[in-house]
Every structure is written in C-alpha cells, then in structure tokens.
Amino acid sequence: MQMMSERLYQAIAGEIRKLIDSGEFPVGSRLPGERDLAERFGVSRVTIREAEIALEALGLISIRTGSGVYVTSAGTPSADLPQVSAFDLTAARAVIEAEAAALASANITDLELAELEELIVVMSDPNADDAASAEADRQFHLTIARIAGNPVIEHMVQLIWRMRNELPAVRATYARVCHNDWSDRTDEHAEILAALRRRDPQASRNAMRSHFHRLFESMLAATERDALEELRRTTELNRERFLQTTRI
C-alpha cells in the first residue's frame, strides 16, 4: 500500500474505494464496521472514520447514524464531470456562490445562522482533523446554497463540490492551499456569516467573493512557487551535467 506522501486516511480511503470499484462492496451493501476495517488495514478506528467521511464527500458511501455505512455509488464518480482546472472552478464559484449568499441573506433563519456558526467552530479548531474540517467547509457552502431557495443554484453548488473533490488535479490544488490557510479561511467564513446575520445581500455577496479572491491568489502564489522550484531543479541538473562533462 503506497502511503508515502498521502495522509493516512486518504490512502485508506483509496483502498476502500478500490474494493468498491472491484465489486467486493457493491452498491447498496453495508461496509464492515470500523473495528473490522481497522484490523484489515492495520490502522486506528479514527483513521477509518476519517476515510469514510472523505468517501462520503465523494458521494461513494452514506454514513447513517445508528445503522452503518452503505455504498451508494460505484465506479469512477468523476467520469461524468468536465475536466476543469482549479482556477476555472474557483472563478465560477466566485460568481455562483456569491449570488447564492446574496439570496440566502433574505431567507436565512436564526436556526440556520446557528447551524453555520457551529460549522465554523469545527473549521476554526486547529486540533480538528483535516477530514472533519473539510467536511464542515463543504457543509457550510452547501447549506448556504440550500438556504438560497433556488433548486437550480443548489444543484450547481453541489456539482461544483463534486468537481472540487472528485477531479484529482483540482482536489490536489485545493488540498495544498487549504491545508495551510485554516486561519484565513475561518476568518473569511466568519465574515460571510456576519453579513448573512445582518440580512445584507450586497455584504454577503462581497464577503463570499472576497473569500474566493483570496483563495484564487493563494493558488496563483502556490503555482508560482512550484514553477520556480522546478526551474531551480532543472538549472541544478543542467549544471551537474555540464560539470560531469568537463571532468572527463
């Protein structure tokens, strides 16, 4: 099992996904319990739980409290998705989710505000595991889309999150940026919530746009760092080749 640079729960999620794809766990079937899976893969039950949360985010399984975990999809769920970049997706999110926030500001209830606040608490905890924080982030945005009251917008945001989680290149870009910016991300979500609490459509729209603008700039910076590092590696390799040639 290759777990070199992956986080452990991601690797385990990949192994469970292979078993789903192979038909060992067909659609509709119930996955073995956490203890059985933990023993099978030689990891803790917490790791199994994190892996299952990640798989649920991909739409492959459904975690039913008090009943178990059931397979809801098989094969490659990203096959029906357009192949887009993280930049294209983020630009679209800045438009679609900003309008969802504006619409939600007119409909949101005190109970829904409390629901969003609880999700921010999870995201703001530096000791929370990555899977729980990522799921809270997803639920925050999906909840706002639901509150917007337009089923088309809600469906579009659900589709956006499928692309964000299921397209490997997009998922990798987001994981790299979001893993290191939990503090900024928490502040931005808090600003969105504050605008929603004021029932201010323009402020809600602007807060959501600012969130994605910062995310987009973080992606650009990460891409630039990658390009410079690759250039350094290439330069060093060429230097070494030249030196080896001149030593002959």
Coordinates of C-alpha atoms in Angstrom, one line a residue:
M1 CA 0.0 0.0 0.0
Q2 CA 1.6 3.3 -1.2
M3 CA 1.1 5.9 1.6
M4 CA 4.3 7.9 1.0
S5 CA 3.2 11.5 0.7
E6 CA -0.5 10.9 1.3
R7 CA -2.1 11.5 4.6
L8 CA -3.0 8.1 6.1
Y9 CA -6.8 8.5 5.9
Q10 CA -6.5 9.4 2.3
A11 CA -4.6 6.3 1.5
I12 CA -7.1 4.2 3.4
A13 CA -10.0 5.9 1.5
G14 CA -8.2 5.0 -1.7
E15 CA -8.0 1.3 -0.6
I16 CA -11.7 1.2 0.3
R17 CA -12.6 2.8 -3.0
K18 CA -10.7 0.1 -4.9
L19 CA -12.7 -2.5 -3.1
I20 CA -15.9 -0.7 -4.1
D21 CA -14.8 -0.4 -7.7
S22 CA -13.8 -4.1 -7.7
G23 CA -17.3 -5.1 -6.6
E24 CA -16.3 -6.6 -3.2
F25 CA -18.6 -3.9 -1.7
P26 CA -21.4 -3.5 -4.3
V27 CA -23.9 -0.6 -4.3
G28 CA -26.4 -1.0 -1.6
S29 CA -24.2 -3.1 0.6
R30 CA -23.1 -2.3 4.1
L31 CA -19.4 -1.8 4.7
P32 CA -17.8 -3.8 7.6
G33 CA -17.7 -2.0 10.9
E34 CA -15.0 0.4 11.9
R35 CA -13.3 -2.2 14.1
D36 CA -13.2 -4.8 11.3
L37 CA -11.8 -2.3 8.7
A38 CA -9.3 -1.0 11.2
E39 CA -8.0 -4.6 11.7
R40 CA -8.0 -5.3 8.0
F41 CA -5.9 -2.2 7.2
G42 CA -3.8 -2.1 10.4
V43 CA -4.9 1.4 11.3
S44 CA -6.9 3.1 14.1
R45 CA -10.7 3.4 14.0
V46 CA -10.3 7.2 13.9
T47 CA -8.4 6.8 10.6
I48 CA -11.2 4.6 9.3
R49 CA -13.8 7.2 10.3
E50 CA -11.8 10.0 8.5
A51 CA -11.5 7.8 5.4
E52 CA -15.3 7.2 5.4
I53 CA -16.0 10.9 5.8
A54 CA -13.8 11.6 2.7
L55 CA -15.6 8.9 0.7
E56 CA -19.0 10.3 1.7
A57 CA -17.9 13.7 0.4
L58 CA -17.2 12.0 -2.9
G59 CA -20.7 10.5 -3.0
L60 CA -19.5 6.9 -2.8
I61 CA -20.9 6.0 0.6
S62 CA -23.6 7.2 3.0
I63 CA -23.0 7.2 6.8
R64 CA -26.2 6.5 8.6
T65 CA -26.1 7.1 12.3
G66 CA -27.2 4.0 14.2
S67 CA -27.4 1.9 11.1
G68 CA -24.0 1.8 9.5
V69 CA -22.1 2.8 6.3
Y70 CA -23.6 1.9 2.9
V71 CA -22.2 2.0 -0.6
T72 CA -24.2 4.5 -2.7
S73 CA -22.1 4.7 -5.9
A74 CA -19.6 2.6 -7.7
G75 CA -17.0 3.0 -10.5
T76 CA -15.3 6.3 -11.1
P77 CA -17.7 9.1 -10.0
S78 CA -15.7 11.8 -11.8
A79 CA -16.3 10.2 -15.3
D80 CA -19.3 12.4 -15.9
L81 CA -17.6 15.6 -14.8
P82 CA -15.9 18.2 -17.1
Q83 CA -12.2 18.3 -16.8
V84 CA -11.5 21.8 -15.5
S85 CA -8.7 23.4 -13.6
A86 CA -8.8 24.6 -10.0
F87 CA -8.6 28.2 -11.3
D88 CA -11.6 27.8 -13.6
L89 CA -13.6 26.2 -10.8
T90 CA -12.7 28.9 -8.3
A91 CA -13.6 31.7 -10.8
A92 CA -17.0 30.1 -11.3
R93 CA -17.5 29.7 -7.5
A94 CA -16.9 33.4 -7.0
V95 CA -19.8 34.1 -9.3
I96 CA -22.3 31.3 -8.4
E97 CA -21.7 31.1 -4.7
A98 CA -21.6 34.8 -4.2
E99 CA -25.1 35.1 -5.7
A100 CA -26.2 32.1 -3.5
A101 CA -25.0 34.0 -0.4
A102 CA -26.9 37.2 -1.5
L103 CA -30.1 35.2 -2.0
A104 CA -29.6 33.3 1.3
S105 CA -29.3 36.6 3.2
A106 CA -33.0 37.3 2.5
N107 CA -34.2 33.8 3.6
I108 CA -31.9 32.8 6.5
T109 CA -33.4 32.0 9.9
D110 CA -31.8 32.2 13.3
L111 CA -31.6 28.4 13.5
E112 CA -29.8 28.3 10.2
L113 CA -27.4 31.0 11.4
A114 CA -26.6 28.8 14.4
E115 CA -26.0 25.9 12.1
L116 CA -23.5 27.8 10.1
E117 CA -21.8 29.1 13.3
E118 CA -21.4 25.5 14.5
L119 CA -19.7 24.6 11.2
I120 CA -17.3 27.5 11.6
V121 CA -16.4 26.3 15.1
V122 CA -15.3 23.0 13.6
M123 CA -13.3 24.7 10.9
S124 CA -11.6 27.0 13.4
D125 CA -10.3 24.3 15.7
P126 CA -6.6 23.9 14.9
N127 CA -6.7 20.5 16.6
A128 CA -9.5 19.1 14.4
D129 CA -8.6 16.5 11.9
D130 CA -8.4 17.5 8.2
A131 CA -11.4 15.4 7.2
A132 CA -13.7 16.9 9.8
S133 CA -12.6 20.4 8.9
A134 CA -13.0 19.8 5.2
E135 CA -16.5 18.3 5.7
A136 CA -17.5 21.4 7.8
D137 CA -16.3 23.6 5.0
R138 CA -18.3 21.7 2.4
Q139 CA -21.4 21.7 4.6
F140 CA -21.1 25.5 5.1
H141 CA -21.2 26.2 1.4
L142 CA -23.9 23.6 0.6
T143 CA -26.1 25.0 3.5
I144 CA -25.9 28.5 2.1
A145 CA -26.8 27.2 -1.4
R146 CA -29.8 25.4 0.1
I147 CA -30.9 28.4 2.1
A148 CA -30.8 30.5 -1.2
G149 CA -34.1 28.8 -2.0
N150 CA -33.4 28.1 -5.7
P151 CA -33.0 24.3 -6.5
V152 CA -31.0 25.1 -9.7
I153 CA -28.4 27.1 -7.7
E154 CA -28.3 24.4 -5.0
H155 CA -27.7 21.7 -7.7
M156 CA -25.0 23.8 -9.3
V157 CA -23.2 24.2 -6.0
Q158 CA -23.5 20.5 -5.3
L159 CA -21.9 19.9 -8.7
I160 CA -19.2 22.4 -8.0
W161 CA -18.3 20.5 -4.9
R162 CA -18.2 17.2 -6.8
M163 CA -15.7 18.7 -9.2
R164 CA -13.7 20.2 -6.3
N165 CA -13.5 16.8 -4.5
E166 CA -13.5 14.3 -7.4
L167 CA -11.2 15.8 -10.0
P168 CA -7.7 14.7 -8.9
A169 CA -5.9 17.9 -10.1
V170 CA -8.5 20.2 -8.6
R171 CA -8.5 18.3 -5.3
A172 CA -4.7 18.3 -5.1
T173 CA -4.6 22.1 -5.7
Y174 CA -7.2 22.8 -3.1
A175 CA -5.7 20.4 -0.6
R176 CA -2.3 22.1 -0.8
V177 CA -3.7 25.6 -0.4
C178 CA -6.4 24.9 2.2
H179 CA -4.2 22.8 4.4
N180 CA -2.1 25.8 5.3
D181 CA -4.7 28.6 5.5
W182 CA -7.2 27.4 8.1
S183 CA -6.9 30.7 10.0
D184 CA -7.6 32.9 6.9
R185 CA -10.4 30.5 5.9
T186 CA -12.0 30.7 9.3
D187 CA -12.0 34.5 9.3
E188 CA -13.5 34.6 5.8
H189 CA -16.3 32.3 6.7
A190 CA -16.9 34.3 9.8
E191 CA -17.2 37.4 7.7
I192 CA -19.7 35.7 5.4
L193 CA -21.8 34.6 8.4
A194 CA -21.7 38.2 9.8
A195 CA -23.1 39.5 6.6
L196 CA -25.8 36.9 6.5
R197 CA -26.7 37.7 10.1
R198 CA -27.3 41.3 9.1
R199 CA -29.5 40.1 6.2
D200 CA -27.4 42.2 3.9
P201 CA -27.4 40.8 0.3
Q202 CA -24.6 43.0 -1.0
A203 CA -22.4 42.4 2.0
S204 CA -23.0 38.7 1.8
R205 CA -22.2 38.7 -1.9
N206 CA -19.0 40.7 -1.3
A207 CA -17.8 38.5 1.6
M208 CA -18.2 35.4 -0.5
R209 CA -16.4 37.0 -3.4
S210 CA -13.5 38.1 -1.2
H211 CA -13.2 34.5 0.1
F212 CA -12.7 33.2 -3.4
H213 CA -10.5 36.1 -4.4
R214 CA -8.1 35.3 -1.6
L215 CA -8.2 31.6 -2.5
F216 CA -7.5 32.3 -6.1
E217 CA -4.5 34.5 -5.2
S218 CA -3.2 31.7 -2.9
M219 CA -3.4 29.2 -5.8
L220 CA -1.5 31.6 -8.0
A221 CA 1.2 32.0 -5.4
A222 CA 1.5 28.2 -5.0
T223 CA 1.7 27.7 -8.7
E224 CA 4.4 30.3 -9.0
R225 CA 6.4 28.7 -6.2
D226 CA 6.1 25.3 -7.9
A227 CA 7.3 26.8 -11.2
L228 CA 10.3 28.5 -9.5
E229 CA 11.2 25.2 -7.7
E230 CA 11.0 23.3 -11.0
L231 CA 13.2 25.9 -12.7
R232 CA 15.8 25.6 -9.8
R233 CA 15.8 21.8 -10.2
T234 CA 16.3 22.0 -13.9
T235 CA 19.1 24.5 -13.6
E236 CA 20.9 22.4 -11.0
L237 CA 20.5 19.3 -13.1
N238 CA 22.0 21.1 -16.2
R239 CA 24.8 22.5 -14.1
E240 CA 25.7 19.0 -12.8
R241 CA 25.6 17.5 -16.3
F242 CA 27.9 20.3 -17.5
L243 CA 30.4 19.7 -14.7
Q244 CA 30.4 15.9 -15.3
T245 CA 31.1 16.5 -18.9
T246 CA 34.0 18.9 -18.2
R247 CA 35.6 16.4 -15.8
I248 CA 36.1 13.8 -18.4

